[in-house]
PDB file of C-alpha atoms in Angstrom:
ATOM      1  CA  MET A   1      62.312   8.662   3.356  1.00 92.00           C
ATOM      2  CA  ASP A   2      60.227   6.536   1.027  1.00 96.00           C
ATOM      3  CA  VAL A   3      59.689   8.997  -1.811  1.00 98.00           C
ATOM      4  CA  LEU A   4      61.165  12.291  -2.934  1.00 97.00           C
ATOM      5  CA  THR A   5      59.032  14.356  -5.299  1.00 97.00           C
ATOM      6  CA  PHE A   6      60.698  17.272  -7.057  1.00 95.00           C
ATOM      7  CA  GLY A   7      58.883  19.997  -8.970  1.00 95.00           C
ATOM      8  CA  GLU A   8      56.618  22.999  -9.098  1.00 94.00           C
ATOM      9  CA  THR A   9      53.702  23.767  -6.774  1.00 95.00           C
ATOM     10  CA  MET A  10      51.425  26.784  -7.171  1.00 96.00           C
ATOM     11  CA  VAL A  11      48.547  28.484  -5.416  1.00 96.00           C
ATOM     12  CA  ALA A  12      45.229  27.477  -6.982  1.00 95.00           C
ATOM     13  CA  LEU A  13      42.091  29.603  -7.115  1.00 94.00           C
ATOM     14  CA  ARG A  14      38.851  27.833  -8.011  1.00 90.00           C
ATOM     15  CA  GLY A  15      35.945  29.915  -9.196  1.00 88.00           C
ATOM     16  CA  ASP A  16      32.290  28.939  -9.283  1.00 85.00           C
ATOM     17  CA  GLY A  17      31.593  30.293 -12.760  1.00 85.00           C
ATOM     18  CA  PRO A  18      32.984  32.558 -15.531  1.00 88.00           C
ATOM     19  CA  LEU A  19      35.872  34.643 -14.221  1.00 86.00           C
ATOM     20  CA  LYS A  20      34.685  37.742 -16.068  1.00 88.00           C
ATOM     21  CA  LEU A  21      31.565  37.753 -13.885  1.00 88.00           C
ATOM     22  CA  GLY A  22      33.549  37.818 -10.658  1.00 85.00           C
ATOM     23  CA  GLY A  23      32.262  35.930  -7.650  1.00 83.00           C
ATOM     24  CA  SER A  24      34.008  33.990  -4.929  1.00 87.00           C
ATOM     25  CA  MET A  25      37.027  31.738  -5.301  1.00 90.00           C
ATOM     26  CA  ALA A  26      38.338  28.924  -3.130  1.00 92.00           C
ATOM     27  CA  VAL A  27      42.060  29.080  -2.351  1.00 95.00           C
ATOM     28  CA  SER A  28      44.233  25.978  -2.271  1.00 95.00           C
ATOM     29  CA  VAL A  29      47.505  24.666  -3.708  1.00 96.00           C
ATOM     30  CA  ALA A  30      48.201  22.455  -6.712  1.00 94.00           C
ATOM     31  CA  GLY A  31      51.073  20.792  -8.495  1.00 95.00           C
ATOM     32  CA  ALA A  32      51.457  17.303  -9.920  1.00 95.00           C
ATOM     33  CA  GLU A  33      54.476  16.396  -7.791  1.00 96.00           C
ATOM     34  CA  SER A  34      52.991  17.740  -4.557  1.00 96.00           C
ATOM     35  CA  ASN A  35      49.650  16.054  -5.331  1.00 97.00           C
ATOM     36  CA  VAL A  36      51.488  12.742  -5.444  1.00 97.00           C
ATOM     37  CA  ALA A  37      53.350  13.621  -2.250  1.00 98.00           C
ATOM     38  CA  ILE A  38      50.119  14.308  -0.366  1.00 98.00           C
ATOM     39  CA  GLY A  39      48.509  11.140  -1.722  1.00 97.00           C
ATOM     40  CA  LEU A  40      51.449   9.047  -0.505  1.00 98.00           C
ATOM     41  CA  ALA A  41      51.601  10.770   2.868  1.00 98.00           C
ATOM     42  CA  ARG A  42      47.923  10.039   3.489  1.00 98.00           C
ATOM     43  CA  LEU A  43      48.662   6.394   2.760  1.00 98.00           C
ATOM     44  CA  GLY A  44      51.274   6.377   5.512  1.00 97.00           C
ATOM     45  CA  HIS A  45      54.517   6.846   3.586  1.00 98.00           C
ATOM     46  CA  ALA A  46      57.389   9.166   4.461  1.00 97.00           C
ATOM     47  CA  VAL A  47      57.519  11.714   1.646  1.00 97.00           C
ATOM     48  CA  ARG A  48      59.559  14.819   0.898  1.00 97.00           C
ATOM     49  CA  TRP A  49      58.544  17.487  -1.585  1.00 97.00           C
ATOM     50  CA  ALA A  50      61.364  19.677  -2.875  1.00 96.00           C
ATOM     51  CA  GLY A  51      60.908  22.729  -5.032  1.00 95.00           C
ATOM     52  CA  ALA A  52      60.898  26.504  -4.843  1.00 95.00           C
ATOM     53  CA  VAL A  53      58.222  28.989  -3.857  1.00 96.00           C
ATOM     54  CA  GLY A  54      58.349  32.750  -3.590  1.00 96.00           C
ATOM     55  CA  ASP A  55      59.212  34.513  -0.369  1.00 96.00           C
ATOM     56  CA  ASP A  56      55.584  35.586  -0.153  1.00 96.00           C
ATOM     57  CA  GLU A  57      52.310  34.665   1.525  1.00 97.00           C
ATOM     58  CA  ALA A  58      51.386  32.396  -1.379  1.00 96.00           C
ATOM     59  CA  GLY A  59      54.601  30.459  -0.827  1.00 97.00           C
ATOM     60  CA  GLU A  60      53.834  30.218   2.864  1.00 97.00           C
ATOM     61  CA  LEU A  61      50.440  28.742   2.002  1.00 97.00           C
ATOM     62  CA  VAL A  62      52.111  26.065  -0.152  1.00 97.00           C
ATOM     63  CA  LEU A  63      54.582  25.061   2.553  1.00 97.00           C
ATOM     64  CA  ARG A  64      52.028  25.238   5.353  1.00 97.00           C
ATOM     65  CA  THR A  65      49.563  23.058   3.423  1.00 97.00           C
ATOM     66  CA  LEU A  66      52.167  20.412   2.655  1.00 98.00           C
ATOM     67  CA  ARG A  67      53.423  20.358   6.237  1.00 98.00           C
ATOM     68  CA  ALA A  68      49.841  19.988   7.471  1.00 97.00           C
ATOM     69  CA  GLU A  69      49.453  16.944   5.212  1.00 97.00           C
ATOM     70  CA  GLY A  70      52.539  15.303   6.701  1.00 97.00           C
ATOM     71  CA  VAL A  71      54.885  16.048   3.796  1.00 98.00           C
ATOM     72  CA  ASP A  72      58.506  16.922   4.598  1.00 96.00           C
ATOM     73  CA  VAL A  73      59.365  20.303   3.038  1.00 96.00           C
ATOM     74  CA  SER A  74      62.891  20.622   4.452  1.00 92.00           C
ATOM     75  CA  GLY A  75      64.259  20.438   0.901  1.00 89.00           C
ATOM     76  CA  ALA A  76      62.161  23.377  -0.315  1.00 94.00           C
ATOM     77  CA  SER A  77      63.575  26.843  -0.912  1.00 91.00           C
ATOM     78  CA  ARG A  78      62.209  30.382  -0.847  1.00 94.00           C
ATOM     79  CA  ASP A  79      63.095  32.584  -3.830  1.00 94.00           C
ATOM     80  CA  ALA A  80      63.091  36.226  -2.804  1.00 94.00           C
ATOM     81  CA  GLY A  81      63.378  37.337  -6.423  1.00 94.00           C
ATOM     82  CA  ALA A  82      60.316  35.600  -7.877  1.00 96.00           C
ATOM     83  CA  PRO A  83      56.682  35.045  -6.895  1.00 96.00           C
ATOM     84  CA  THR A  84      54.923  31.782  -6.236  1.00 97.00           C
ATOM     85  CA  GLY A  85      53.067  30.622  -9.354  1.00 96.00           C
ATOM     86  CA  LEU A  86      49.303  30.909  -9.660  1.00 95.00           C
ATOM     87  CA  LEU A  87      46.609  29.028 -11.539  1.00 92.00           C
ATOM     88  CA  LEU A  88      42.905  29.734 -11.877  1.00 92.00           C
ATOM     89  CA  PHE A  89      40.216  27.121 -12.469  1.00 89.00           C
ATOM     90  CA  GLU A  90      37.179  28.423 -14.340  1.00 88.00           C
ATOM     91  CA  PRO A  91      34.182  26.052 -14.602  1.00 82.00           C
ATOM     92  CA  ARG A  92      32.347  26.724 -17.857  1.00 81.00           C
ATOM     93  CA  LEU A  93      30.201  23.623 -18.405  1.00 78.00           C
ATOM     94  CA  PRO A  94      29.433  20.617 -16.183  1.00 68.00           C
ATOM     95  CA  GLU A  95      32.177  18.659 -17.971  1.00 71.00           C
ATOM     96  CA  VAL A  96      34.481  21.522 -18.995  1.00 79.00           C
ATOM     97  CA  THR A  97      36.840  23.597 -16.830  1.00 81.00           C
ATOM     98  CA  ARG A  98      39.259  26.137 -18.241  1.00 87.00           C
ATOM     99  CA  VAL A  99      42.629  26.549 -16.538  1.00 88.00           C
ATOM    100  CA  HIS A 100      44.625  29.791 -16.612  1.00 90.00           C
ATOM    101  CA  TYR A 101      48.297  29.775 -15.597  1.00 91.00           C
ATOM    102  CA  TYR A 102      50.377  32.650 -14.219  1.00 92.00           C
ATOM    103  CA  ARG A 103      53.748  30.968 -13.825  1.00 90.00           C
ATOM    104  CA  ALA A 104      56.125  32.818 -16.183  1.00 89.00           C
ATOM    105  CA  GLY A 105      59.100  33.945 -14.090  1.00 91.00           C
ATOM    106  CA  SER A 106      57.760  32.154 -11.014  1.00 94.00           C
ATOM    107  CA  ALA A 107      59.964  30.656  -8.320  1.00 95.00           C
ATOM    108  CA  GLY A 108      59.081  27.172  -9.543  1.00 93.00           C
ATOM    109  CA  SER A 109      60.252  27.964 -13.066  1.00 93.00           C
ATOM    110  CA  ARG A 110      63.611  29.143 -11.685  1.00 94.00           C
ATOM    111  CA  LEU A 111      64.473  25.892  -9.937  1.00 93.00           C
ATOM    112  CA  GLY A 112      68.192  25.276 -10.208  1.00 92.00           C
ATOM    113  CA  VAL A 113      70.699  22.469  -9.813  1.00 94.00           C
ATOM    114  CA  ASP A 114      71.351  23.584  -6.240  1.00 92.00           C
ATOM    115  CA  ALA A 115      67.696  22.878  -5.418  1.00 92.00           C
ATOM    116  CA  ALA A 116      68.030  19.347  -6.783  1.00 93.00           C
ATOM    117  CA  GLU A 117      71.184  18.774  -4.745  1.00 91.00           C
ATOM    118  CA  ARG A 118      69.517  20.111  -1.596  1.00 91.00           C
ATOM    119  CA  ALA A 119      66.539  17.793  -2.172  1.00 92.00           C
ATOM    120  CA  PHE A 120      68.738  14.740  -1.567  1.00 92.00           C
ATOM    121  CA  ALA A 121      70.554  16.208   1.449  1.00 87.00           C
ATOM    122  CA  GLY A 122      70.021  15.098   5.017  1.00 79.00           C
ATOM    123  CA  GLY A 123      69.953  11.405   5.821  1.00 82.00           C
ATOM    124  CA  ALA A 124      69.646   8.285   3.746  1.00 89.00           C
ATOM    125  CA  PRO A 125      68.531   8.593   0.113  1.00 94.00           C
ATOM    126  CA  PRO A 126      64.863   7.978  -0.747  1.00 96.00           C
ATOM    127  CA  ARG A 127      63.661   4.673  -2.119  1.00 97.00           C
ATOM    128  CA  VAL A 128      61.951   6.403  -5.057  1.00 98.00           C
ATOM    129  CA  LEU A 129      62.380   9.724  -6.884  1.00 98.00           C
ATOM    130  CA  HIS A 130      59.188  10.907  -8.574  1.00 98.00           C
ATOM    131  CA  LEU A 131      59.294  13.428 -11.427  1.00 98.00           C
ATOM    132  CA  THR A 132      56.850  14.601 -14.070  1.00 97.00           C
ATOM    133  CA  GLY A 133      57.209  16.114 -17.518  1.00 96.00           C
ATOM    134  CA  ILE A 134      55.712  19.390 -16.294  1.00 96.00           C
ATOM    135  CA  THR A 135      58.599  20.939 -14.374  1.00 95.00           C
ATOM    136  CA  PRO A 136      61.244  20.445 -17.117  1.00 96.00           C
ATOM    137  CA  ALA A 137      58.876  22.210 -19.514  1.00 95.00           C
ATOM    138  CA  LEU A 138      59.050  25.422 -17.467  1.00 94.00           C
ATOM    139  CA  GLY A 139      62.470  26.440 -18.779  1.00 93.00           C
ATOM    140  CA  ALA A 140      66.140  25.572 -19.109  1.00 94.00           C
ATOM    141  CA  SER A 141      66.939  26.044 -15.417  1.00 94.00           C
ATOM    142  CA  ALA A 142      64.139  23.800 -14.179  1.00 95.00           C
ATOM    143  CA  ARG A 143      65.021  21.229 -16.847  1.00 96.00           C
ATOM    144  CA  ALA A 144      68.653  21.153 -15.739  1.00 96.00           C
ATOM    145  CA  ALA A 145      67.534  20.736 -12.132  1.00 96.00           C
ATOM    146  CA  CYS A 146      65.386  17.719 -13.016  1.00 96.00           C
ATOM    147  CA  GLU A 147      68.203  16.167 -15.017  1.00 97.00           C
ATOM    148  CA  HIS A 148      70.576  16.642 -12.084  1.00 96.00           C
ATOM    149  CA  ALA A 149      68.037  14.897  -9.843  1.00 96.00           C
ATOM    150  CA  LEU A 150      67.907  11.993 -12.320  1.00 96.00           C
ATOM    151  CA  ARG A 151      71.691  11.632 -12.274  1.00 95.00           C
ATOM    152  CA  ARG A 152      71.842  11.813  -8.472  1.00 95.00           C
ATOM    153  CA  ALA A 153      69.174   9.132  -8.227  1.00 96.00           C
ATOM    154  CA  ARG A 154      71.224   6.872 -10.509  1.00 95.00           C
ATOM    155  CA  GLU A 155      74.395   7.491  -8.453  1.00 95.00           C
ATOM    156  CA  LEU A 156      72.556   6.661  -5.217  1.00 96.00           C
ATOM    157  CA  GLY A 157      70.718   3.599  -6.559  1.00 96.00           C
ATOM    158  CA  VAL A 158      67.306   5.257  -6.190  1.00 97.00           C
ATOM    159  CA  GLN A 159      64.389   4.040  -8.306  1.00 97.00           C
ATOM    160  CA  VAL A 160      62.928   6.690 -10.626  1.00 98.00           C
ATOM    161  CA  CYS A 161      59.235   7.072 -11.447  1.00 98.00           C
ATOM    162  CA  LEU A 162      58.378   9.467 -14.275  1.00 98.00           C
ATOM    163  CA  ASP A 163      54.836  10.559 -15.120  1.00 98.00           C
ATOM    164  CA  VAL A 164      55.019  12.087 -18.610  1.00 97.00           C
ATOM    165  CA  ASN A 165      52.157  14.566 -17.961  1.00 95.00           C
ATOM    166  CA  PHE A 166      52.617  16.335 -21.310  1.00 96.00           C
ATOM    167  CA  ARG A 167      51.314  19.919 -21.371  1.00 93.00           C
ATOM    168  CA  SER A 168      51.038  21.393 -24.878  1.00 91.00           C
ATOM    169  CA  ARG A 169      50.770  24.915 -23.456  1.00 90.00           C
ATOM    170  CA  LEU A 170      54.259  24.576 -21.980  1.00 92.00           C
ATOM    171  CA  TRP A 171      56.217  22.929 -24.801  1.00 94.00           C
ATOM    172  CA  SER A 172      55.763  21.278 -28.166  1.00 95.00           C
ATOM    173  CA  HIS A 173      55.750  17.559 -28.917  1.00 94.00           C
ATOM    174  CA  GLU A 174      59.166  17.973 -30.528  1.00 94.00           C
ATOM    175  CA  GLU A 175      60.657  19.763 -27.514  1.00 96.00           C
ATOM    176  CA  ALA A 176      59.186  17.284 -25.043  1.00 96.00           C
ATOM    177  CA  GLY A 177      60.299  14.290 -27.079  1.00 95.00           C
ATOM    178  CA  ALA A 178      63.870  15.547 -27.357  1.00 95.00           C
ATOM    179  CA  VAL A 179      64.118  15.792 -23.560  1.00 96.00           C
ATOM    180  CA  LEU A 180      62.130  12.752 -22.493  1.00 96.00           C
ATOM    181  CA  ARG A 181      63.901  10.361 -24.861  1.00 95.00           C
ATOM    182  CA  GLU A 182      67.184  11.296 -23.178  1.00 95.00           C
ATOM    183  CA  TRP A 183      65.629  10.499 -19.793  1.00 97.00           C
ATOM    184  CA  MET A 184      64.510   6.947 -20.568  1.00 95.00           C
ATOM    185  CA  PRO A 185      67.764   5.201 -19.507  1.00 94.00           C
ATOM    186  CA  TYR A 186      67.263   6.671 -16.017  1.00 96.00           C
ATOM    187  CA  VAL A 187      63.600   5.657 -15.610  1.00 97.00           C
ATOM    188  CA  ASP A 188      62.444   2.521 -13.799  1.00 97.00           C
ATOM    189  CA  VAL A 189      58.676   3.140 -13.751  1.00 98.00           C
ATOM    190  CA  LEU A 190      57.190   5.129 -16.624  1.00 98.00           C
ATOM    191  CA  VAL A 191      53.589   6.339 -16.277  1.00 98.00           C
ATOM    192  CA  ALA A 192      51.840   7.850 -19.295  1.00 96.00           C
ATOM    193  CA  SER A 193      48.597   8.001 -21.206  1.00 94.00           C
ATOM    194  CA  ASP A 194      48.591   5.975 -24.421  1.00 91.00           C
ATOM    195  CA  ASP A 195      49.066   9.063 -26.603  1.00 92.00           C
ATOM    196  CA  GLU A 196      52.094  10.193 -24.566  1.00 95.00           C
ATOM    197  CA  LEU A 197      54.208   7.082 -25.120  1.00 93.00           C
ATOM    198  CA  PRO A 198      55.475   8.189 -28.573  1.00 92.00           C
ATOM    199  CA  LEU A 199      57.130  11.184 -26.884  1.00 94.00           C
ATOM    200  CA  CYS A 200      59.495   8.744 -25.195  1.00 94.00           C
ATOM    201  CA  LEU A 201      60.519   6.971 -28.413  1.00 92.00           C
ATOM    202  CA  THR A 202      62.213   8.049 -31.603  1.00 83.00           C
ATOM    203  CA  ALA A 203      59.928   8.123 -34.640  1.00 72.00           C
ATOM    204  CA  ASP A 204      61.595   5.102 -36.219  1.00 68.00           C
ATOM    205  CA  ALA A 205      61.283   3.125 -32.985  1.00 62.00           C
ATOM    206  CA  ALA A 206      57.667   3.982 -32.185  1.00 64.00           C
ATOM    207  CA  PRO A 207      55.264   1.202 -33.226  1.00 71.00           C
ATOM    208  CA  THR A 208      51.687   2.221 -33.917  1.00 75.00           C
ATOM    209  CA  GLU A 209      50.144  -0.233 -31.441  1.00 87.00           C
ATOM    210  CA  LEU A 210      50.211   0.320 -27.683  1.00 88.00           C
ATOM    211  CA  PRO A 211      51.763  -3.057 -26.738  1.00 89.00           C
ATOM    212  CA  GLY A 212      54.530  -2.536 -29.287  1.00 90.00           C
ATOM    213  CA  ARG A 213      55.327   0.900 -27.875  1.00 91.00           C
ATOM    214  CA  ALA A 214      55.465  -0.500 -24.361  1.00 93.00           C
ATOM    215  CA  ARG A 215      57.795  -3.316 -25.445  1.00 92.00           C
ATOM    216  CA  ALA A 216      60.057  -0.803 -27.175  1.00 92.00           C
ATOM    217  CA  LEU A 217      60.344   1.170 -23.933  1.00 94.00           C
ATOM    218  CA  LEU A 218      61.084  -1.980 -21.955  1.00 94.00           C
ATOM    219  CA  GLY A 219      63.847  -2.613 -24.451  1.00 92.00           C
ATOM    220  CA  LEU A 220      65.359   0.757 -23.527  1.00 91.00           C
ATOM    221  CA  GLY A 221      65.696  -0.331 -19.910  1.00 93.00           C
ATOM    222  CA  VAL A 222      62.418   0.896 -18.408  1.00 96.00           C
ATOM    223  CA  ARG A 223      61.315  -1.761 -15.915  1.00 96.00           C
ATOM    224  CA  GLU A 224      57.577  -1.008 -15.882  1.00 97.00           C
ATOM    225  CA  VAL A 225      55.440   0.895 -18.372  1.00 97.00           C
ATOM    226  CA  VAL A 226      52.125   1.872 -16.801  1.00 98.00           C
ATOM    227  CA  VAL A 227      49.541   3.283 -19.211  1.00 97.00           C
ATOM    228  CA  LYS A 228      46.639   5.330 -17.858  1.00 95.00           C
ATOM    229  CA  LEU A 229      43.507   4.800 -19.935  1.00 93.00           C
ATOM    230  CA  GLY A 230      41.037   7.053 -18.118  1.00 89.00           C
ATOM    231  CA  ALA A 231      37.600   5.493 -17.743  1.00 89.00           C
ATOM    232  CA  ARG A 232      38.996   2.247 -19.219  1.00 93.00           C
ATOM    233  CA  GLY A 233      41.406   1.763 -16.325  1.00 94.00           C
ATOM    234  CA  ALA A 234      45.140   1.157 -16.660  1.00 96.00           C
ATOM    235  CA  THR A 235      47.511  -1.427 -18.119  1.00 97.00           C
ATOM    236  CA  ALA A 236      51.014  -2.300 -16.911  1.00 97.00           C
ATOM    237  CA  TYR A 237      53.677  -3.811 -19.145  1.00 97.00           C
ATOM    238  CA  THR A 238      56.711  -5.592 -17.705  1.00 96.00           C
ATOM    239  CA  GLU A 239      59.125  -8.255 -18.918  1.00 94.00           C
ATOM    240  CA  SER A 240      56.662 -10.778 -17.454  1.00 93.00           C
ATOM    241  CA  GLY A 241      53.853  -9.608 -19.717  1.00 94.00           C
ATOM    242  CA  GLU A 242      50.825  -7.351 -19.781  1.00 95.00           C
ATOM    243  CA  LEU A 243      48.219  -6.834 -17.041  1.00 96.00           C
ATOM    244  CA  HIS A 244      45.070  -4.694 -17.217  1.00 97.00           C
ATOM    245  CA  CYS A 245      42.947  -3.294 -14.391  1.00 96.00           C
ATOM    246  CA  PRO A 246      39.552  -1.675 -15.074  1.00 94.00           C
ATOM    247  CA  ALA A 247      38.636   1.662 -13.520  1.00 91.00           C
ATOM    248  CA  ARG A 248      36.516   1.723 -10.376  1.00 91.00           C
ATOM    249  CA  THR A 249      32.926   2.828 -10.937  1.00 87.00           C
ATOM    250  CA  VAL A 250      32.157   6.094  -9.138  1.00 87.00           C
ATOM    251  CA  ARG A 251      30.058   9.174  -9.764  1.00 87.00           C
ATOM    252  CA  ALA A 252      32.456  11.562 -11.509  1.00 82.00           C
ATOM    253  CA  VAL A 253      32.652  14.999  -9.916  1.00 80.00           C
ATOM    254  CA  ASP A 254      36.045  16.403 -10.955  1.00 77.00           C
ATOM    255  CA  ALA A 255      38.718  14.614 -12.991  1.00 79.00           C
ATOM    256  CA  VAL A 256      41.476  17.081 -12.031  1.00 82.00           C
ATOM    257  CA  GLY A 257      44.249  15.301 -10.150  1.00 85.00           C
ATOM    258  CA  ALA A 258      43.056  11.791 -10.990  1.00 90.00           C
ATOM    259  CA  GLY A 259      46.317  10.868 -12.729  1.00 93.00           C
ATOM    260  CA  ASP A 260      48.392  12.056  -9.779  1.00 96.00           C
ATOM    261  CA  ALA A 261      46.171  10.118  -7.382  1.00 96.00           C
ATOM    262  CA  PHE A 262      46.636   6.989  -9.504  1.00 97.00           C
ATOM    263  CA  VAL A 263      50.418   7.394  -9.341  1.00 97.00           C
ATOM    264  CA  ALA A 264      50.292   7.798  -5.559  1.00 98.00           C
ATOM    265  CA  GLY A 265      48.318   4.580  -5.206  1.00 98.00           C
ATOM    266  CA  TYR A 266      50.556   2.671  -7.595  1.00 98.00           C
ATOM    267  CA  LEU A 267      53.753   3.802  -5.872  1.00 98.00           C
ATOM    268  CA  SER A 268      52.241   3.099  -2.453  1.00 98.00           C
ATOM    269  CA  ALA A 269      51.657  -0.539  -3.353  1.00 98.00           C
ATOM    270  CA  LEU A 270      55.110  -0.718  -4.964  1.00 98.00           C
ATOM    271  CA  LEU A 271      56.676   0.500  -1.710  1.00 98.00           C
ATOM    272  CA  ASP A 272      54.644  -2.115   0.175  1.00 97.00           C
ATOM    273  CA  GLY A 273      56.208  -4.820  -1.980  1.00 97.00           C
ATOM    274  CA  ALA A 274      52.925  -5.693  -3.699  1.00 97.00           C
ATOM    275  CA  GLY A 275      52.736  -7.278  -7.141  1.00 96.00           C
ATOM    276  CA  VAL A 276      51.698  -5.501 -10.321  1.00 97.00           C
ATOM    277  CA  ALA A 277      48.039  -6.502 -10.009  1.00 96.00           C
ATOM    278  CA  GLU A 278      47.726  -4.974  -6.542  1.00 97.00           C
ATOM    279  CA  ARG A 279      49.627  -1.858  -7.624  1.00 97.00           C
ATOM    280  CA  LEU A 280      47.165  -1.296 -10.455  1.00 97.00           C
ATOM    281  CA  GLU A 281      44.216  -1.983  -8.184  1.00 97.00           C
ATOM    282  CA  ARG A 282      45.371   0.497  -5.550  1.00 97.00           C
ATOM    283  CA  GLY A 283      46.085   3.069  -8.247  1.00 97.00           C
ATOM    284  CA  ALA A 284      42.591   2.583  -9.667  1.00 95.00           C
ATOM    285  CA  THR A 285      41.127   3.018  -6.189  1.00 96.00           C
ATOM    286  CA  THR A 286      42.998   6.217  -5.337  1.00 96.00           C
ATOM    287  CA  GLY A 287      42.236   7.560  -8.810  1.00 94.00           C
ATOM    288  CA  ALA A 288      38.543   6.888  -8.242  1.00 93.00           C
ATOM    289  CA  PHE A 289      38.617   8.841  -4.975  1.00 93.00           C
ATOM    290  CA  ALA A 290      40.053  11.793  -6.892  1.00 91.00           C
ATOM    291  CA  VAL A 291      37.427  11.631  -9.632  1.00 89.00           C
ATOM    292  CA  ALA A 292      34.660  11.471  -7.037  1.00 88.00           C
ATOM    293  CA  SER A 293      35.973  14.551  -5.163  1.00 86.00           C
ATOM    294  CA  ARG A 294      36.597  18.179  -6.036  1.00 85.00           C
ATOM    295  CA  GLY A 295      40.120  19.528  -6.019  1.00 83.00           C
ATOM    296  CA  ASP A 296      43.568  18.331  -7.031  1.00 87.00           C
ATOM    297  CA  TRP A 297      44.362  16.335  -3.874  1.00 92.00           C
ATOM    298  CA  GLU A 298      41.666  17.061  -1.307  1.00 91.00           C
ATOM    299  CA  GLY A 299      39.837  13.756  -1.843  1.00 91.00           C
ATOM    300  CA  ALA A 300      42.934  11.551  -1.532  1.00 94.00           C
ATOM    301  CA  PRO A 301      42.153   8.606   0.777  1.00 95.00           C
ATOM    302  CA  THR A 302      43.985   7.466   3.865  1.00 95.00           C
ATOM    303  CA  ARG A 303      45.055   3.834   4.050  1.00 95.00           C
ATOM    304  CA  GLY A 304      42.070   3.064   6.263  1.00 94.00           C
ATOM    305  CA  GLU A 305      39.693   4.512   3.670  1.00 94.00           C
ATOM    306  CA  LEU A 306      40.868   2.430   0.712  1.00 93.00           C
ATOM    307  CA  GLY A 307      38.075  -0.098   1.233  1.00 90.00           C
ATOM    308  CA  MET A 308      35.264   2.470   1.315  1.00 87.00           C
ATOM    309  CA  LEU A 309      34.422   2.021  -2.370  1.00 85.00           C
ATOM    310  CA  ASP A 310      33.537  -1.595  -1.612  1.00 83.00           C
ATOM    311  CA  ALA A 311      30.890  -0.561   0.918  1.00 70.00           C
ATOM    312  CA  GLY A 312      28.185  -0.216  -1.736  1.00 62.00           C
ATOM    313  CA  ASP A 313      25.888   2.576  -2.910  1.00 59.00           C
ATOM    314  CA  GLY A 314      24.321   4.655  -0.198  1.00 53.00           C
ATOM    315  CA  ALA A 315      26.258   2.931   2.575  1.00 49.00           C
ATOM    316  CA  VAL A 316      26.415   4.659   5.934  1.00 47.00           C
ATOM    317  CA  LEU A 317      29.668   3.917   7.757  1.00 44.00           C
ATOM    318  CA  ARG A 318      29.239   4.049  11.530  1.00 49.00           C
TER     319      ARG A 318
END
């Protein structure tokens, strides 16, 4: 197994206009950790997603979709006492989509330490554990499960990638900071937007400039600090210095899932043994595919498709 992703996945309903007006909705699945898992699987890596879904048809859709995408779900569990979470996407303007969550008391929010232990069971440990800051925000049980996964990864010598993915509707800056700062000694690759980095540092150790914040995190033991800058690309900070990669130019269709796609590309190149420049470039490419496609993960490229953006405008591939 190359990568283990651990966290919440929900059923996603996408409307074509205001929800109060009714209409049709497209049914899919979504979750930051499973988005990354699918992105990596399409790039040819062996990936396991571990989490919990309800013992319901929605949970079956989650597991069936991940299996169909080549993701190992043997570490997943079915919770007979809680439903699979749900989220609704409501397009309101060409550039604005509202998201409504129905996840309180969901199976994903009730993840426990046993689920984290089961995620590592069966065979050799993964090369990388990928977590986000979303699942620990769902409650004390899910937080404890993530922390157990971090400790197991350290015991087994597994690299840890953390995407901060701060969600203000789930927890406050103070709550997130208190948890994430405790996680830093376990993290090898930290991925965050520039405004999320202060969450990982104490107030007296958080410089105001981005390079200073990255250096402070490197000083805490993080090996790589990768900062997502949206349309401006991404910058990686390591002990060797700073390296920037611009975003790929595409026609933006839907920005949802772009950060997860970037992480999948970055980790893919890391697993291939590529240098920082190539990791950033692959992350920028997979992120561009996401922005140019609708859905959380549906537009994720296969390895053979990575070069398609170089074909030029209006190209017809035969």
